[in-house]
Amino acid sequence: MTKNPYEVLGVPQSASDDEVKKAYRDLSRKYHPDANVNNPLADLAEEKFKEVQEAYDMIMKQRAQGGGSYSYGGGSSAGGGNSQDVEMQAVINFINSRHYQEAINLLNRMPNRTSMWYYASAVANASIGNNIVAMEHAQQAVNMEPGNMQYAQLLNQLTWTSRRYQGNPYGGYGMGSSCGTGNMCCDLWLADTLCECMGGDLCSCM
C-alpha cells in the first residue's frame, strides 16, 4: 500500500500491539459496510474499511517478522494483495476475534468463492451453530482441494460432532449444542485451525 499503515490506523509507530488492535477494532466497526448501509458515502466507507484491514495486516506481519521499517510507494508489500486477499484477511480477523456473523456477512459479499472461502465459511457458520451450512461448505472445500489436511480435519470434526448429537432428543441442529458458541474447546479448535491454515497459530497448544 502507498500509505503509512500506522497513519491509516491513527497510531504512532511506537504503539503497543494492544493499541494497534484497539485502533483496528474501532475503525473496523466505524467503516464496516453493515454500519454504513444507508450512508450516501457507503462506497467510500467500504474502501476505507479495506484500507484499515490491509494496514493492520501489514503492521502485524511486519512485527511478527521481527521489526524493520516499511517502504511506502509503488511496491507491493507482504500485507498487500488484491481485494479478495484483503477481504479474506478481514474474515480471518473477525473469526479470531469471535465476530462470526460479521465474518459471514463479509464472506457473502465476496464474489470469488475459492476453497478457502468455503473453509472460512464453514468455520464461521459452525461457530454460531449453523451446522448444516457448515457441513456443506466444509465438504465443498475438501472437494475443491482434496489434498488439504486442514480442510479434511475440519470436515472430520464437524462430521463427528454431528453424529454425536444425532441421538439428542432436542435435535443436533439449531440448539447451539454442536460445534458453536456453546462449546468453548471446539470454538478454539476451529479458530486455531483456520489461523494455522493462514500461516499463523492462535493457540500453540493445539
PDB file of C-alpha atoms in Angstrom:
ATOM      1  CA  MET A   1       0.000   0.000   0.000  1.00  0.00           C
ATOM      2  CA  THR A   2       1.177   3.539  -0.654  1.00  0.00           C
ATOM      3  CA  LYS A   3       0.133   4.943   2.728  1.00  0.00           C
ATOM      4  CA  ASN A   4       1.862   4.546   6.055  1.00  0.00           C
ATOM      5  CA  PRO A   5      -0.220   1.841   7.798  1.00  0.00           C
ATOM      6  CA  TYR A   6       0.277   3.498  11.186  1.00  0.00           C
ATOM      7  CA  GLU A   7      -1.195   6.720   9.805  1.00  0.00           C
ATOM      8  CA  VAL A   8      -4.148   4.759   8.414  1.00  0.00           C
ATOM      9  CA  LEU A   9      -4.888   3.383  11.895  1.00  0.00           C
ATOM     10  CA  GLY A  10      -4.114   6.720  13.532  1.00  0.00           C
ATOM     11  CA  VAL A  11      -1.448   5.389  15.895  1.00  0.00           C
ATOM     12  CA  PRO A  12       2.286   6.133  16.230  1.00  0.00           C
ATOM     13  CA  GLN A  13       4.825   3.541  15.123  1.00  0.00           C
ATOM     14  CA  SER A  14       5.761   3.131  18.796  1.00  0.00           C
ATOM     15  CA  ALA A  15       2.214   1.995  19.658  1.00  0.00           C
ATOM     16  CA  SER A  16       1.878  -1.301  21.511  1.00  0.00           C
ATOM     17  CA  ASP A  17       0.184  -4.302  19.929  1.00  0.00           C
ATOM     18  CA  ASP A  18      -2.857  -3.712  22.132  1.00  0.00           C
ATOM     19  CA  GLU A  19      -3.078  -0.085  20.996  1.00  0.00           C
ATOM     20  CA  VAL A  20      -2.825  -1.150  17.357  1.00  0.00           C
ATOM     21  CA  LYS A  21      -5.532  -3.788  17.840  1.00  0.00           C
ATOM     22  CA  LYS A  22      -7.839  -1.332  19.612  1.00  0.00           C
ATOM     23  CA  ALA A  23      -7.469   1.212  16.807  1.00  0.00           C
ATOM     24  CA  TYR A  24      -8.094  -1.532  14.256  1.00  0.00           C
ATOM     25  CA  ARG A  25     -11.261  -2.732  16.013  1.00  0.00           C
ATOM     26  CA  ASP A  26     -12.626   0.794  16.434  1.00  0.00           C
ATOM     27  CA  LEU A  27     -12.033   1.729  12.794  1.00  0.00           C
ATOM     28  CA  SER A  28     -13.362  -1.609  11.538  1.00  0.00           C
ATOM     29  CA  ARG A  29     -16.625  -1.027  13.388  1.00  0.00           C
ATOM     30  CA  LYS A  30     -16.820   2.563  12.141  1.00  0.00           C
ATOM     31  CA  TYR A  31     -16.274   1.735   8.473  1.00  0.00           C
ATOM     32  CA  HIS A  32     -17.835  -1.723   8.334  1.00  0.00           C
ATOM     33  CA  PRO A  33     -20.235  -1.926   5.350  1.00  0.00           C
ATOM     34  CA  ASP A  34     -23.058  -3.155   7.597  1.00  0.00           C
ATOM     35  CA  ALA A  35     -22.752   0.035   9.650  1.00  0.00           C
ATOM     36  CA  ASN A  36     -22.984   2.246   6.568  1.00  0.00           C
ATOM     37  CA  VAL A  37     -25.863   0.709   4.606  1.00  0.00           C
ATOM     38  CA  ASN A  38     -27.854   3.962   4.440  1.00  0.00           C
ATOM     39  CA  ASN A  39     -24.814   6.206   4.254  1.00  0.00           C
ATOM     40  CA  PRO A  40     -24.514   8.082   0.930  1.00  0.00           C
ATOM     41  CA  LEU A  41     -20.761   7.605   1.300  1.00  0.00           C
ATOM     42  CA  ALA A  42     -21.085   3.832   1.727  1.00  0.00           C
ATOM     43  CA  ASP A  43     -18.677   3.102  -1.137  1.00  0.00           C
ATOM     44  CA  LEU A  44     -16.062   5.366   0.391  1.00  0.00           C
ATOM     45  CA  ALA A  45     -16.571   3.736   3.787  1.00  0.00           C
ATOM     46  CA  GLU A  46     -16.069   0.289   2.246  1.00  0.00           C
ATOM     47  CA  GLU A  47     -12.799   1.395   0.641  1.00  0.00           C
ATOM     48  CA  LYS A  48     -11.685   2.784   3.988  1.00  0.00           C
ATOM     49  CA  PHE A  49     -12.665  -0.496   5.654  1.00  0.00           C
ATOM     50  CA  LYS A  50     -10.453  -2.443   3.235  1.00  0.00           C
ATOM     51  CA  GLU A  51      -7.638   0.043   3.773  1.00  0.00           C
ATOM     52  CA  VAL A  52      -7.861  -0.485   7.536  1.00  0.00           C
ATOM     53  CA  GLN A  53      -7.723  -4.283   7.102  1.00  0.00           C
ATOM     54  CA  GLU A  54      -4.663  -4.011   4.882  1.00  0.00           C
ATOM     55  CA  ALA A  55      -2.899  -1.576   7.218  1.00  0.00           C
ATOM     56  CA  TYR A  56      -3.495  -3.809  10.242  1.00  0.00           C
ATOM     57  CA  ASP A  57      -2.310  -6.870   8.339  1.00  0.00           C
ATOM     58  CA  MET A  58       0.864  -5.063   7.240  1.00  0.00           C
ATOM     59  CA  ILE A  59       1.705  -3.929  10.758  1.00  0.00           C
ATOM     60  CA  MET A  60       1.130  -7.318  12.386  1.00  0.00           C
ATOM     61  CA  LYS A  61       3.079  -9.190   9.705  1.00  0.00           C
ATOM     62  CA  GLN A  62       5.966  -6.753   9.987  1.00  0.00           C
ATOM     63  CA  ARG A  63       6.040  -7.101  13.772  1.00  0.00           C
ATOM     64  CA  ALA A  64       5.835 -10.887  13.562  1.00  0.00           C
ATOM     65  CA  GLN A  65       8.882 -10.831  11.303  1.00  0.00           C
ATOM     66  CA  GLY A  66      10.901  -9.020  13.934  1.00  0.00           C
ATOM     67  CA  GLY A  67      10.501  -5.364  13.160  1.00  0.00           C
ATOM     68  CA  GLY A  68      12.109  -3.305  10.469  1.00  0.00           C
ATOM     69  CA  SER A  69      10.580  -0.398   8.649  1.00  0.00           C
ATOM     70  CA  TYR A  70       8.078  -0.301   5.874  1.00  0.00           C
ATOM     71  CA  SER A  71       8.691   1.183   2.492  1.00  0.00           C
ATOM     72  CA  TYR A  72       5.766   3.102   1.129  1.00  0.00           C
ATOM     73  CA  GLY A  73       5.178   3.769  -2.506  1.00  0.00           C
ATOM     74  CA  GLY A  74       4.688   1.796  -5.656  1.00  0.00           C
ATOM     75  CA  GLY A  75       5.987  -1.552  -4.428  1.00  0.00           C
ATOM     76  CA  SER A  76       3.634  -4.207  -3.159  1.00  0.00           C
ATOM     77  CA  SER A  77       4.285  -5.255   0.444  1.00  0.00           C
ATOM     78  CA  ALA A  78       3.667  -8.573   2.157  1.00  0.00           C
ATOM     79  CA  GLY A  79       0.440  -7.164   3.504  1.00  0.00           C
ATOM     80  CA  GLY A  80      -0.785  -6.010   0.117  1.00  0.00           C
ATOM     81  CA  GLY A  81      -2.538  -8.009  -2.498  1.00  0.00           C
ATOM     82  CA  ASN A  82      -5.768  -7.971  -4.355  1.00  0.00           C
ATOM     83  CA  SER A  83      -9.165  -7.131  -2.925  1.00  0.00           C
ATOM     84  CA  GLN A  84     -10.036 -10.790  -2.330  1.00  0.00           C
ATOM     85  CA  ASP A  85      -6.896 -11.289  -0.214  1.00  0.00           C
ATOM     86  CA  VAL A  86      -7.612  -8.191   1.865  1.00  0.00           C
ATOM     87  CA  GLU A  87     -11.226  -9.221   2.430  1.00  0.00           C
ATOM     88  CA  MET A  88     -10.236 -12.770   3.376  1.00  0.00           C
ATOM     89  CA  GLN A  89      -7.748 -11.422   5.905  1.00  0.00           C
ATOM     90  CA  ALA A  90     -10.580  -9.348   7.361  1.00  0.00           C
ATOM     91  CA  VAL A  91     -12.694 -12.520   7.594  1.00  0.00           C
ATOM     92  CA  ILE A  92      -9.859 -14.262   9.471  1.00  0.00           C
ATOM     93  CA  ASN A  93      -9.552 -11.319  11.841  1.00  0.00           C
ATOM     94  CA  PHE A  94     -13.301 -11.364  12.516  1.00  0.00           C
ATOM     95  CA  ILE A  95     -13.259 -15.107  13.238  1.00  0.00           C
ATOM     96  CA  ASN A  96     -10.229 -14.890  15.513  1.00  0.00           C
ATOM     97  CA  SER A  97     -11.938 -12.095  17.469  1.00  0.00           C
ATOM     98  CA  ARG A  98     -15.169 -14.187  17.608  1.00  0.00           C
ATOM     99  CA  HIS A  99     -17.177 -11.802  15.423  1.00  0.00           C
ATOM    100  CA  TYR A 100     -18.579 -14.734  13.468  1.00  0.00           C
ATOM    101  CA  GLN A 101     -21.640 -13.035  11.981  1.00  0.00           C
ATOM    102  CA  GLU A 102     -19.504 -10.159  10.706  1.00  0.00           C
ATOM    103  CA  ALA A 103     -17.232 -12.735   9.067  1.00  0.00           C
ATOM    104  CA  ILE A 104     -20.226 -14.392   7.382  1.00  0.00           C
ATOM    105  CA  ASN A 105     -21.599 -11.049   6.205  1.00  0.00           C
ATOM    106  CA  LEU A 106     -18.277 -10.186   4.586  1.00  0.00           C
ATOM    107  CA  LEU A 107     -17.942 -13.653   3.044  1.00  0.00           C
ATOM    108  CA  ASN A 108     -21.386 -13.308   1.494  1.00  0.00           C
ATOM    109  CA  ARG A 109     -20.257 -10.169  -0.331  1.00  0.00           C
ATOM    110  CA  MET A 110     -17.183 -11.822  -1.838  1.00  0.00           C
ATOM    111  CA  PRO A 111     -17.866 -12.950  -5.435  1.00  0.00           C
ATOM    112  CA  ASN A 112     -14.917 -15.350  -5.809  1.00  0.00           C
ATOM    113  CA  ARG A 113     -15.725 -18.487  -3.825  1.00  0.00           C
ATOM    114  CA  THR A 114     -12.476 -20.407  -3.538  1.00  0.00           C
ATOM    115  CA  SER A 115     -11.782 -23.471  -1.414  1.00  0.00           C
ATOM    116  CA  MET A 116     -10.507 -21.089   1.273  1.00  0.00           C
ATOM    117  CA  TRP A 117     -13.805 -19.185   1.082  1.00  0.00           C
ATOM    118  CA  TYR A 118     -15.790 -22.369   1.746  1.00  0.00           C
ATOM    119  CA  TYR A 119     -13.409 -23.355   4.550  1.00  0.00           C
ATOM    120  CA  ALA A 120     -13.698 -19.982   6.294  1.00  0.00           C
ATOM    121  CA  SER A 121     -17.474 -20.021   5.828  1.00  0.00           C
ATOM    122  CA  ALA A 122     -17.645 -23.492   7.372  1.00  0.00           C
ATOM    123  CA  VAL A 123     -15.687 -22.321  10.416  1.00  0.00           C
ATOM    124  CA  ALA A 124     -17.773 -19.172  10.892  1.00  0.00           C
ATOM    125  CA  ASN A 125     -21.101 -20.947  10.419  1.00  0.00           C
ATOM    126  CA  ALA A 126     -20.127 -23.811  12.735  1.00  0.00           C
ATOM    127  CA  SER A 127     -19.152 -21.279  15.371  1.00  0.00           C
ATOM    128  CA  ILE A 128     -22.687 -19.852  15.528  1.00  0.00           C
ATOM    129  CA  GLY A 129     -24.448 -23.203  15.257  1.00  0.00           C
ATOM    130  CA  ASN A 130     -25.289 -23.174  11.534  1.00  0.00           C
ATOM    131  CA  ASN A 131     -24.211 -26.787  11.333  1.00  0.00           C
ATOM    132  CA  ILE A 132     -25.880 -27.841   8.086  1.00  0.00           C
ATOM    133  CA  VAL A 133     -24.327 -24.949   6.146  1.00  0.00           C
ATOM    134  CA  ALA A 134     -21.004 -25.580   7.875  1.00  0.00           C
ATOM    135  CA  MET A 135     -21.007 -29.237   6.830  1.00  0.00           C
ATOM    136  CA  GLU A 136     -21.929 -28.411   3.237  1.00  0.00           C
ATOM    137  CA  HIS A 137     -19.225 -25.776   2.921  1.00  0.00           C
ATOM    138  CA  ALA A 138     -16.572 -27.916   4.619  1.00  0.00           C
ATOM    139  CA  GLN A 139     -17.380 -30.711   2.169  1.00  0.00           C
ATOM    140  CA  GLN A 140     -17.151 -28.282  -0.754  1.00  0.00           C
ATOM    141  CA  ALA A 141     -13.732 -27.072   0.440  1.00  0.00           C
ATOM    142  CA  VAL A 142     -12.492 -30.676   0.571  1.00  0.00           C
ATOM    143  CA  ASN A 143     -13.958 -31.395  -2.861  1.00  0.00           C
ATOM    144  CA  MET A 144     -12.162 -28.403  -4.347  1.00  0.00           C
ATOM    145  CA  GLU A 145      -8.847 -29.164  -2.636  1.00  0.00           C
ATOM    146  CA  PRO A 146      -8.869 -32.841  -1.588  1.00  0.00           C
ATOM    147  CA  GLY A 147      -5.222 -32.889  -0.555  1.00  0.00           C
ATOM    148  CA  ASN A 148      -5.584 -30.154   2.071  1.00  0.00           C
ATOM    149  CA  MET A 149      -5.320 -31.768   5.510  1.00  0.00           C
ATOM    150  CA  GLN A 150      -6.709 -28.717   7.337  1.00  0.00           C
ATOM    151  CA  TYR A 151      -9.895 -28.899   5.301  1.00  0.00           C
ATOM    152  CA  ALA A 152     -10.169 -32.645   5.885  1.00  0.00           C
ATOM    153  CA  GLN A 153      -9.660 -32.197   9.641  1.00  0.00           C
ATOM    154  CA  LEU A 154     -12.435 -29.627   9.809  1.00  0.00           C
ATOM    155  CA  LEU A 155     -14.829 -31.858   7.872  1.00  0.00           C
ATOM    156  CA  ASN A 156     -13.993 -34.825  10.104  1.00  0.00           C
ATOM    157  CA  GLN A 157     -14.546 -32.746  13.251  1.00  0.00           C
ATOM    158  CA  LEU A 158     -17.907 -31.451  12.033  1.00  0.00           C
ATOM    159  CA  THR A 159     -18.975 -34.933  10.946  1.00  0.00           C
ATOM    160  CA  TRP A 160     -18.024 -36.371  14.343  1.00  0.00           C
ATOM    161  CA  THR A 161     -19.884 -33.609  16.168  1.00  0.00           C
ATOM    162  CA  SER A 162     -22.973 -34.094  14.003  1.00  0.00           C
ATOM    163  CA  ARG A 163     -23.066 -37.823  14.699  1.00  0.00           C
ATOM    164  CA  ARG A 164     -22.530 -37.243  18.387  1.00  0.00           C
ATOM    165  CA  TYR A 165     -25.666 -35.121  18.629  1.00  0.00           C
ATOM    166  CA  GLN A 166     -27.895 -37.058  16.263  1.00  0.00           C
ATOM    167  CA  GLY A 167     -29.251 -39.018  19.219  1.00  0.00           C
ATOM    168  CA  ASN A 168     -30.023 -35.855  21.163  1.00  0.00           C
ATOM    169  CA  PRO A 169     -33.799 -35.672  21.816  1.00  0.00           C
ATOM    170  CA  TYR A 170     -33.638 -31.931  21.157  1.00  0.00           C
ATOM    171  CA  GLY A 171     -32.032 -32.496  17.758  1.00  0.00           C
ATOM    172  CA  GLY A 172     -28.473 -31.989  16.675  1.00  0.00           C
ATOM    173  CA  TYR A 173     -29.075 -28.729  14.858  1.00  0.00           C
ATOM    174  CA  GLY A 174     -30.342 -25.340  15.809  1.00  0.00           C
ATOM    175  CA  MET A 175     -29.856 -25.733  19.565  1.00  0.00           C
ATOM    176  CA  GLY A 176     -26.329 -24.364  19.737  1.00  0.00           C
ATOM    177  CA  SER A 177     -25.221 -27.678  21.208  1.00  0.00           C
ATOM    178  CA  SER A 178     -22.963 -28.569  18.333  1.00  0.00           C
ATOM    179  CA  CYS A 179     -19.675 -27.078  17.341  1.00  0.00           C
ATOM    180  CA  GLY A 180     -20.587 -23.482  18.024  1.00  0.00           C
ATOM    181  CA  THR A 181     -20.536 -20.910  20.758  1.00  0.00           C
ATOM    182  CA  GLY A 182     -21.795 -23.460  23.277  1.00  0.00           C
ATOM    183  CA  ASN A 183     -18.578 -25.455  23.047  1.00  0.00           C
ATOM    184  CA  MET A 184     -15.546 -23.389  24.007  1.00  0.00           C
ATOM    185  CA  CYS A 185     -12.981 -26.088  23.230  1.00  0.00           C
ATOM    186  CA  CYS A 186     -14.464 -26.643  19.799  1.00  0.00           C
ATOM    187  CA  ASP A 187     -14.622 -22.901  19.165  1.00  0.00           C
ATOM    188  CA  LEU A 188     -10.924 -22.590  19.947  1.00  0.00           C
ATOM    189  CA  TRP A 189     -10.080 -25.578  17.770  1.00  0.00           C
ATOM    190  CA  LEU A 190     -11.972 -24.117  14.834  1.00  0.00           C
ATOM    191  CA  ALA A 191     -10.369 -20.695  15.124  1.00  0.00           C
ATOM    192  CA  ASP A 192      -6.908 -22.191  15.631  1.00  0.00           C
ATOM    193  CA  THR A 193      -7.308 -24.467  12.616  1.00  0.00           C
ATOM    194  CA  LEU A 194      -8.301 -21.521  10.451  1.00  0.00           C
ATOM    195  CA  CYS A 195      -5.450 -19.405  11.773  1.00  0.00           C
ATOM    196  CA  GLU A 196      -2.927 -22.187  11.070  1.00  0.00           C
ATOM    197  CA  CYS A 197      -4.277 -22.554   7.553  1.00  0.00           C
ATOM    198  CA  MET A 198      -3.462 -18.885   7.009  1.00  0.00           C
ATOM    199  CA  GLY A 199       0.064 -19.341   8.366  1.00  0.00           C
ATOM    200  CA  GLY A 200      -0.456 -18.347  11.999  1.00  0.00           C
ATOM    201  CA  ASP A 201      -1.150 -20.103  15.272  1.00  0.00           C
ATOM    202  CA  LEU A 202      -3.895 -18.852  17.552  1.00  0.00           C
ATOM    203  CA  CYS A 203      -3.282 -21.442  20.244  1.00  0.00           C
ATOM    204  CA  SER A 204       0.149 -23.073  20.364  1.00  0.00           C
ATOM    205  CA  CYS A 205      -1.111 -25.993  22.446  1.00  0.00           C
ATOM    206  CA  MET A 206      -3.317 -27.248  19.592  1.00  0.00           C
TER     207      MET A 206
END
